[in-house]
Amino acid sequence: MTAIITASELAQELTAGTPPVLLDVRWQLSLAKAAGAPAFDGRAEYAAGHIPGAVFVDLDQELASAPGPHGRHPLPDLAVFGAAMRRSGVSAGRPVVVYDGGQGWAAARAWWLLRWTGHPDVRVLDGGLPSWEGELSTGTPAPAEGDFVPRPAAAGLLDADGAAGLARTGVLLDARAGERYRGEVEPIDRVGGHIPGAVSAPTTENVGPDGRFLPAVELRDRFKALGVSEDTEVGVYCGSGVSGAHEVLALAVAGIPAALYVGSWSEWSADPSRPVAVGADPQ
């Protein structure tokens, strides 16, 4: 099953007898509040225009718990997440398509959570809302209650110790910008740098200028150059488990399974006892 869908494919499926459930997860990491500017408001963006039938899902409130010792976007309370999905019409037997404003990070977070908790058919709109050429709606749909109950998988999720171990025994990819990996800048967390042994793999390099994923063969070549082979165990982390989900999605497009360290650097760096590596060398 493919992990992404094009806008033209989505347009066709939305006219089918049983269209997919459509989730709008517009969100973006913003430091505007610290600078005194208003923060990005995904709900307001949704209200101004969304793909007809889409239901808004709040990443900070429904796809994550409150910031704390486990990072800025720790796993959501499963009861809250499940209720949000059912409110949005998500059922186990009906496909789901998720989109955001084009960056793909937030949509990937929703995709990863639904897949990790057992939904069998979830795809991300490649290129997000900017790729959609159809009309937009300002109405608020009221879908029938879904029946999806989250059942987390034993695999696919890393904690701090698991990420540290995987950096030694497999390939742990750091999806943040290269300068944050190297520790040259750190605009958010306590300290810059990376988990010792992790390989720099900015998720921005998985997409083209239009925000759409590179072809699967190109993604496979990229990850191979980073040390990923057919028998490699792969994990991903980022700042807080959002852009890292996008890298897990890119790996899925390439046909490579990977686990996500949700706490990511925001959890790792908050503990002064954990080692920190700096510079371009993984170690």
PDB file of N, CA and C in Angstrom, residues 30-101:
ATOM      1  N   SER A  30       6.651  27.532  14.916  1.00  0.00           N
ATOM      2  CA  SER A  30       6.801  28.979  14.813  1.00  0.00           C
ATOM      3  C   SER A  30       7.442  29.545  16.062  1.00  0.00           C
ATOM      4  N   LEU A  31       8.428  30.397  15.852  1.00  0.00           N
ATOM      5  CA  LEU A  31       9.040  31.122  16.957  1.00  0.00           C
ATOM      6  C   LEU A  31       8.479  32.536  17.036  1.00  0.00           C
ATOM      7  N   ALA A  32       7.398  32.780  16.293  1.00  0.00           N
ATOM      8  CA  ALA A  32       6.851  34.136  16.222  1.00  0.00           C
ATOM      9  C   ALA A  32       6.413  34.653  17.584  1.00  0.00           C
ATOM     10  N   LYS A  33       5.884  33.778  18.422  1.00  0.00           N
ATOM     11  CA  LYS A  33       5.380  34.208  19.732  1.00  0.00           C
ATOM     12  C   LYS A  33       6.495  34.823  20.564  1.00  0.00           C
ATOM     13  N   ALA A  34       7.694  34.213  20.498  1.00  0.00           N
ATOM     14  CA  ALA A  34       8.820  34.749  21.255  1.00  0.00           C
ATOM     15  C   ALA A  34       9.222  36.121  20.755  1.00  0.00           C
ATOM     16  N   ALA A  35       8.945  36.382  19.473  1.00  0.00           N
ATOM     17  CA  ALA A  35       9.311  37.678  18.895  1.00  0.00           C
ATOM     18  C   ALA A  35       8.181  38.699  19.024  1.00  0.00           C
ATOM     19  N   GLY A  36       7.097  38.287  19.657  1.00  0.00           N
ATOM     20  CA  GLY A  36       5.980  39.201  19.854  1.00  0.00           C
ATOM     21  C   GLY A  36       4.945  39.176  18.752  1.00  0.00           C
ATOM     22  N   ALA A  37       5.142  38.349  17.739  1.00  0.00           N
ATOM     23  CA  ALA A  37       4.188  38.251  16.639  1.00  0.00           C
ATOM     24  C   ALA A  37       3.167  37.157  16.942  1.00  0.00           C
ATOM     25  N   PRO A  38       1.990  37.233  16.331  1.00  0.00           N
ATOM     26  CA  PRO A  38       0.987  36.197  16.593  1.00  0.00           C
ATOM     27  C   PRO A  38       1.448  34.849  16.064  1.00  0.00           C
ATOM     28  N   ALA A  39       1.150  33.805  16.801  1.00  0.00           N
ATOM     29  CA  ALA A  39       1.529  32.451  16.391  1.00  0.00           C
ATOM     30  C   ALA A  39       0.637  31.980  15.250  1.00  0.00           C
ATOM     31  N   PHE A  40       1.116  31.021  14.511  1.00  0.00           N
ATOM     32  CA  PHE A  40       0.334  30.427  13.424  1.00  0.00           C
ATOM     33  C   PHE A  40      -0.935  29.812  13.998  1.00  0.00           C
ATOM     34  N   ASP A  41      -2.050  30.035  13.330  1.00  0.00           N
ATOM     35  CA  ASP A  41      -3.345  29.530  13.785  1.00  0.00           C
ATOM     36  C   ASP A  41      -3.916  28.596  12.716  1.00  0.00           C
ATOM     37  N   GLY A  42      -3.679  27.304  12.887  1.00  0.00           N
ATOM     38  CA  GLY A  42      -4.145  26.336  11.905  1.00  0.00           C
ATOM     39  C   GLY A  42      -5.654  26.291  11.785  1.00  0.00           C
ATOM     40  N   ARG A  43      -6.345  26.465  12.911  1.00  0.00           N
ATOM     41  CA  ARG A  43      -7.813  26.423  12.875  1.00  0.00           C
ATOM     42  C   ARG A  43      -8.371  27.591  12.064  1.00  0.00           C
ATOM     43  N   ALA A  44      -7.746  28.759  12.194  1.00  0.00           N
ATOM     44  CA  ALA A  44      -8.190  29.914  11.411  1.00  0.00           C
ATOM     45  C   ALA A  44      -7.921  29.695   9.927  1.00  0.00           C
ATOM     46  N   GLU A  45      -6.775  29.092   9.613  1.00  0.00           N
ATOM     47  CA  GLU A  45      -6.459  28.781   8.214  1.00  0.00           C
ATOM     48  C   GLU A  45      -7.496  27.807   7.657  1.00  0.00           C
ATOM     49  N   TYR A  46      -7.862  26.829   8.442  1.00  0.00           N
ATOM     50  CA  TYR A  46      -8.872  25.859   8.025  1.00  0.00           C
ATOM     51  C   TYR A  46     -10.207  26.559   7.764  1.00  0.00           C
ATOM     52  N   ALA A  47     -10.600  27.440   8.675  1.00  0.00           N
ATOM     53  CA  ALA A  47     -11.880  28.123   8.535  1.00  0.00           C
ATOM     54  C   ALA A  47     -11.924  29.000   7.288  1.00  0.00           C
ATOM     55  N   ALA A  48     -10.760  29.506   6.884  1.00  0.00           N
ATOM     56  CA  ALA A  48     -10.707  30.383   5.709  1.00  0.00           C
ATOM     57  C   ALA A  48     -10.833  29.607   4.404  1.00  0.00           C
ATOM     58  N   GLY A  49     -10.614  28.301   4.457  1.00  0.00           N
ATOM     59  CA  GLY A  49     -10.753  27.496   3.248  1.00  0.00           C
ATOM     60  C   GLY A  49     -10.036  26.170   3.357  1.00  0.00           C
ATOM     61  N   HIS A  50     -10.755  25.092   3.095  1.00  0.00           N
ATOM     62  CA  HIS A  50     -10.186  23.751   3.180  1.00  0.00           C
ATOM     63  C   HIS A  50     -10.806  22.874   2.100  1.00  0.00           C
ATOM     64  N   ILE A  51     -10.204  21.712   1.855  1.00  0.00           N
ATOM     65  CA  ILE A  51     -10.758  20.780   0.884  1.00  0.00           C
ATOM     66  C   ILE A  51     -12.140  20.345   1.385  1.00  0.00           C
ATOM     67  N   PRO A  52     -13.146  20.394   0.525  1.00  0.00           N
ATOM     68  CA  PRO A  52     -14.503  20.047   0.979  1.00  0.00           C
ATOM     69  C   PRO A  52     -14.555  18.691   1.680  1.00  0.00           C
ATOM     70  N   GLY A  53     -15.191  18.695   2.833  1.00  0.00           N
ATOM     71  CA  GLY A  53     -15.361  17.478   3.613  1.00  0.00           C
ATOM     72  C   GLY A  53     -14.285  17.242   4.648  1.00  0.00           C
ATOM     73  N   ALA A  54     -13.195  18.021   4.601  1.00  0.00           N
ATOM     74  CA  ALA A  54     -12.102  17.815   5.550  1.00  0.00           C
ATOM     75  C   ALA A  54     -12.488  18.289   6.946  1.00  0.00           C
ATOM     76  N   VAL A  55     -11.998  17.569   7.945  1.00  0.00           N
ATOM     77  CA  VAL A  55     -12.204  17.917   9.352  1.00  0.00           C
ATOM     78  C   VAL A  55     -10.878  18.379   9.932  1.00  0.00           C
ATOM     79  N   PHE A  56     -10.879  19.459  10.684  1.00  0.00           N
ATOM     80  CA  PHE A  56      -9.635  19.970  11.261  1.00  0.00           C
ATOM     81  C   PHE A  56      -9.223  19.150  12.479  1.00  0.00           C
ATOM     82  N   VAL A  57      -7.942  18.836  12.552  1.00  0.00           N
ATOM     83  CA  VAL A  57      -7.359  18.148  13.696  1.00  0.00           C
ATOM     84  C   VAL A  57      -6.224  19.010  14.233  1.00  0.00           C
ATOM     85  N   ASP A  58      -6.226  19.244  15.532  1.00  0.00           N
ATOM     86  CA  ASP A  58      -5.244  20.117  16.171  1.00  0.00           C
ATOM     87  C   ASP A  58      -4.039  19.292  16.609  1.00  0.00           C
ATOM     88  N   LEU A  59      -2.887  19.528  15.998  1.00  0.00           N
ATOM     89  CA  LEU A  59      -1.700  18.742  16.324  1.00  0.00           C
ATOM     90  C   LEU A  59      -1.323  18.884  17.789  1.00  0.00           C
ATOM     91  N   ASP A  60      -1.271  20.111  18.295  1.00  0.00           N
ATOM     92  CA  ASP A  60      -0.815  20.334  19.663  1.00  0.00           C
ATOM     93  C   ASP A  60      -1.754  19.748  20.704  1.00  0.00           C
ATOM     94  N   GLN A  61      -3.056  19.729  20.404  1.00  0.00           N
ATOM     95  CA  GLN A  61      -4.029  19.275  21.389  1.00  0.00           C
ATOM     96  C   GLN A  61      -4.447  17.819  21.221  1.00  0.00           C
ATOM     97  N   GLU A  62      -4.412  17.314  19.973  1.00  0.00           N
ATOM     98  CA  GLU A  62      -4.976  15.987  19.712  1.00  0.00           C
ATOM     99  C   GLU A  62      -3.962  14.960  19.190  1.00  0.00           C
ATOM    100  N   LEU A  63      -2.834  15.442  18.701  1.00  0.00           N
ATOM    101  CA  LEU A  63      -1.797  14.533  18.208  1.00  0.00           C
ATOM    102  C   LEU A  63      -0.561  14.554  19.094  1.00  0.00           C
ATOM    103  N   ALA A  64      -0.662  15.223  20.222  1.00  0.00           N
ATOM    104  CA  ALA A  64       0.448  15.294  21.179  1.00  0.00           C
ATOM    105  C   ALA A  64      -0.107  15.626  22.551  1.00  0.00           C
ATOM    106  N   SER A  65       0.662  15.263  23.566  1.00  0.00           N
ATOM    107  CA  SER A  65       0.352  15.700  24.929  1.00  0.00           C
ATOM    108  C   SER A  65       1.050  17.029  25.189  1.00  0.00           C
ATOM    109  N   ALA A  66       0.812  17.587  26.361  1.00  0.00           N
ATOM    110  CA  ALA A  66       1.440  18.858  26.712  1.00  0.00           C
ATOM    111  C   ALA A  66       2.957  18.692  26.812  1.00  0.00           C
ATOM    112  N   PRO A  67       3.728  19.721  26.456  1.00  0.00           N
ATOM    113  CA  PRO A  67       5.185  19.641  26.586  1.00  0.00           C
ATOM    114  C   PRO A  67       5.589  19.316  28.020  1.00  0.00           C
ATOM    115  N   GLY A  68       6.690  18.576  28.148  1.00  0.00           N
ATOM    116  CA  GLY A  68       7.151  18.188  29.476  1.00  0.00           C
ATOM    117  C   GLY A  68       8.449  17.424  29.399  1.00  0.00           C
ATOM    118  N   PRO A  69       8.721  16.571  30.370  1.00  0.00           N
ATOM    119  CA  PRO A  69       9.989  15.831  30.408  1.00  0.00           C
ATOM    120  C   PRO A  69      10.229  14.950  29.186  1.00  0.00           C
ATOM    121  N   HIS A  70       9.149  14.560  28.499  1.00  0.00           N
ATOM    122  CA  HIS A  70       9.294  13.677  27.341  1.00  0.00           C
ATOM    123  C   HIS A  70       9.305  14.443  26.020  1.00  0.00           C
ATOM    124  N   GLY A  71       9.522  15.758  26.087  1.00  0.00           N
ATOM    125  CA  GLY A  71       9.670  16.535  24.869  1.00  0.00           C
ATOM    126  C   GLY A  71       8.560  17.532  24.637  1.00  0.00           C
ATOM    127  N   ARG A  72       8.700  18.272  23.515  1.00  0.00           N
ATOM    128  CA  ARG A  72       7.716  19.314  23.194  1.00  0.00           C
ATOM    129  C   ARG A  72       6.429  18.757  22.602  1.00  0.00           C
ATOM    130  N   HIS A  73       6.509  17.602  21.948  1.00  0.00           N
ATOM    131  CA  HIS A  73       5.314  16.978  21.371  1.00  0.00           C
ATOM    132  C   HIS A  73       5.305  15.487  21.707  1.00  0.00           C
ATOM    133  N   PRO A  74       5.181  15.163  22.994  1.00  0.00           N
ATOM    134  CA  PRO A  74       5.143  13.748  23.375  1.00  0.00           C
ATOM    135  C   PRO A  74       3.893  13.070  22.824  1.00  0.00           C
ATOM    136  N   LEU A  75       3.875  11.755  22.931  1.00  0.00           N
ATOM    137  CA  LEU A  75       2.711  11.012  22.456  1.00  0.00           C
ATOM    138  C   LEU A  75       1.426  11.534  23.100  1.00  0.00           C
ATOM    139  N   PRO A  76       0.342  11.574  22.335  1.00  0.00           N
ATOM    140  CA  PRO A  76      -0.920  12.009  22.925  1.00  0.00           C
ATOM    141  C   PRO A  76      -1.476  10.954  23.860  1.00  0.00           C
ATOM    142  N   ASP A  77      -2.324  11.387  24.763  1.00  0.00           N
ATOM    143  CA  ASP A  77      -3.129  10.441  25.523  1.00  0.00           C
ATOM    144  C   ASP A  77      -3.984   9.685  24.511  1.00  0.00           C
ATOM    145  N   LEU A  78      -3.929   8.364  24.535  1.00  0.00           N
ATOM    146  CA  LEU A  78      -4.614   7.584  23.511  1.00  0.00           C
ATOM    147  C   LEU A  78      -6.131   7.756  23.554  1.00  0.00           C
ATOM    148  N   ALA A  79      -6.672   8.033  24.727  1.00  0.00           N
ATOM    149  CA  ALA A  79      -8.109   8.277  24.815  1.00  0.00           C
ATOM    150  C   ALA A  79      -8.475   9.568  24.094  1.00  0.00           C
ATOM    151  N   VAL A  80      -7.640  10.601  24.266  1.00  0.00           N
ATOM    152  CA  VAL A  80      -7.876  11.882  23.592  1.00  0.00           C
ATOM    153  C   VAL A  80      -7.717  11.721  22.087  1.00  0.00           C
ATOM    154  N   PHE A  81      -6.645  11.040  21.683  1.00  0.00           N
ATOM    155  CA  PHE A  81      -6.397  10.822  20.262  1.00  0.00           C
ATOM    156  C   PHE A  81      -7.520  10.016  19.626  1.00  0.00           C
ATOM    157  N   GLY A  82      -7.915   8.932  20.281  1.00  0.00           N
ATOM    158  CA  GLY A  82      -8.980   8.098  19.735  1.00  0.00           C
ATOM    159  C   GLY A  82     -10.289   8.854  19.600  1.00  0.00           C
ATOM    160  N   ALA A  83     -10.611   9.663  20.613  1.00  0.00           N
ATOM    161  CA  ALA A  83     -11.851  10.442  20.554  1.00  0.00           C
ATOM    162  C   ALA A  83     -11.812  11.448  19.414  1.00  0.00           C
ATOM    163  N   ALA A  84     -10.649  12.069  19.203  1.00  0.00           N
ATOM    164  CA  ALA A  84     -10.506  13.034  18.115  1.00  0.00           C
ATOM    165  C   ALA A  84     -10.675  12.363  16.762  1.00  0.00           C
ATOM    166  N   MET A  85     -10.110  11.172  16.624  1.00  0.00           N
ATOM    167  CA  MET A  85     -10.235  10.454  15.356  1.00  0.00           C
ATOM    168  C   MET A  85     -11.686  10.027  15.109  1.00  0.00           C
ATOM    169  N   ARG A  86     -12.360   9.521  16.126  1.00  0.00           N
ATOM    170  CA  ARG A  86     -13.754   9.102  15.944  1.00  0.00           C
ATOM    171  C   ARG A  86     -14.633  10.310  15.648  1.00  0.00           C
ATOM    172  N   ARG A  87     -14.380  11.434  16.329  1.00  0.00           N
ATOM    173  CA  ARG A  87     -15.132  12.660  16.046  1.00  0.00           C
ATOM    174  C   ARG A  87     -14.962  13.089  14.596  1.00  0.00           C
ATOM    175  N   SER A  88     -13.793  12.800  14.042  1.00  0.00           N
ATOM    176  CA  SER A  88     -13.506  13.185  12.663  1.00  0.00           C
ATOM    177  C   SER A  88     -14.042  12.186  11.654  1.00  0.00           C
ATOM    178  N   GLY A  89     -14.660  11.110  12.151  1.00  0.00           N
ATOM    179  CA  GLY A  89     -15.242  10.115  11.262  1.00  0.00           C
ATOM    180  C   GLY A  89     -14.341   8.955  10.929  1.00  0.00           C
ATOM    181  N   VAL A  90     -13.214   8.826  11.621  1.00  0.00           N
ATOM    182  CA  VAL A  90     -12.258   7.769  11.298  1.00  0.00           C
ATOM    183  C   VAL A  90     -12.775   6.418  11.799  1.00  0.00           C
ATOM    184  N   SER A  91     -12.826   5.465  10.891  1.00  0.00           N
ATOM    185  CA  SER A  91     -13.196   4.094  11.207  1.00  0.00           C
ATOM    186  C   SER A  91     -12.127   3.165  10.667  1.00  0.00           C
ATOM    187  N   ALA A  92     -12.008   1.999  11.278  1.00  0.00           N
ATOM    188  CA  ALA A  92     -10.958   1.058  10.894  1.00  0.00           C
ATOM    189  C   ALA A  92     -11.120   0.574   9.458  1.00  0.00           C
ATOM    190  N   GLY A  93     -12.353   0.500   8.970  1.00  0.00           N
ATOM    191  CA  GLY A  93     -12.594  -0.050   7.646  1.00  0.00           C
ATOM    192  C   GLY A  93     -12.700   0.970   6.539  1.00  0.00           C
ATOM    193  N   ARG A  94     -12.330   2.215   6.803  1.00  0.00           N
ATOM    194  CA  ARG A  94     -12.457   3.262   5.784  1.00  0.00           C
ATOM    195  C   ARG A  94     -11.126   3.985   5.617  1.00  0.00           C
ATOM    196  N   PRO A  95     -10.667   4.191   4.384  1.00  0.00           N
ATOM    197  CA  PRO A  95      -9.382   4.867   4.172  1.00  0.00           C
ATOM    198  C   PRO A  95      -9.377   6.286   4.744  1.00  0.00           C
ATOM    199  N   VAL A  96      -8.186   6.738   5.095  1.00  0.00           N
ATOM    200  CA  VAL A  96      -7.987   8.095   5.611  1.00  0.00           C
ATOM    201  C   VAL A  96      -6.930   8.788   4.766  1.00  0.00           C
ATOM    202  N   VAL A  97      -7.175  10.043   4.436  1.00  0.00           N
ATOM    203  CA  VAL A  97      -6.176  10.886   3.771  1.00  0.00           C
ATOM    204  C   VAL A  97      -5.956  12.116   4.637  1.00  0.00           C
ATOM    205  N   VAL A  98      -4.689  12.436   4.858  1.00  0.00           N
ATOM    206  CA  VAL A  98      -4.317  13.553   5.715  1.00  0.00           C
ATOM    207  C   VAL A  98      -3.543  14.577   4.892  1.00  0.00           C
ATOM    208  N   TYR A  99      -3.787  15.860   5.145  1.00  0.00           N
ATOM    209  CA  TYR A  99      -2.998  16.898   4.474  1.00  0.00           C
ATOM    210  C   TYR A  99      -2.734  18.042   5.433  1.00  0.00           C
ATOM    211  N   ASP A 100      -1.746  18.861   5.072  1.00  0.00           N
ATOM    212  CA  ASP A 100      -1.463  20.082   5.831  1.00  0.00           C
ATOM    213  C   ASP A 100      -1.208  21.219   4.846  1.00  0.00           C
ATOM    214  N   GLY A 101      -0.513  22.251   5.298  1.00  0.00           N
ATOM    215  CA  GLY A 101      -0.322  23.423   4.452  1.00  0.00           C
ATOM    216  C   GLY A 101       0.743  23.278   3.390  1.00  0.00           C
TER     217      GLY A 101
END
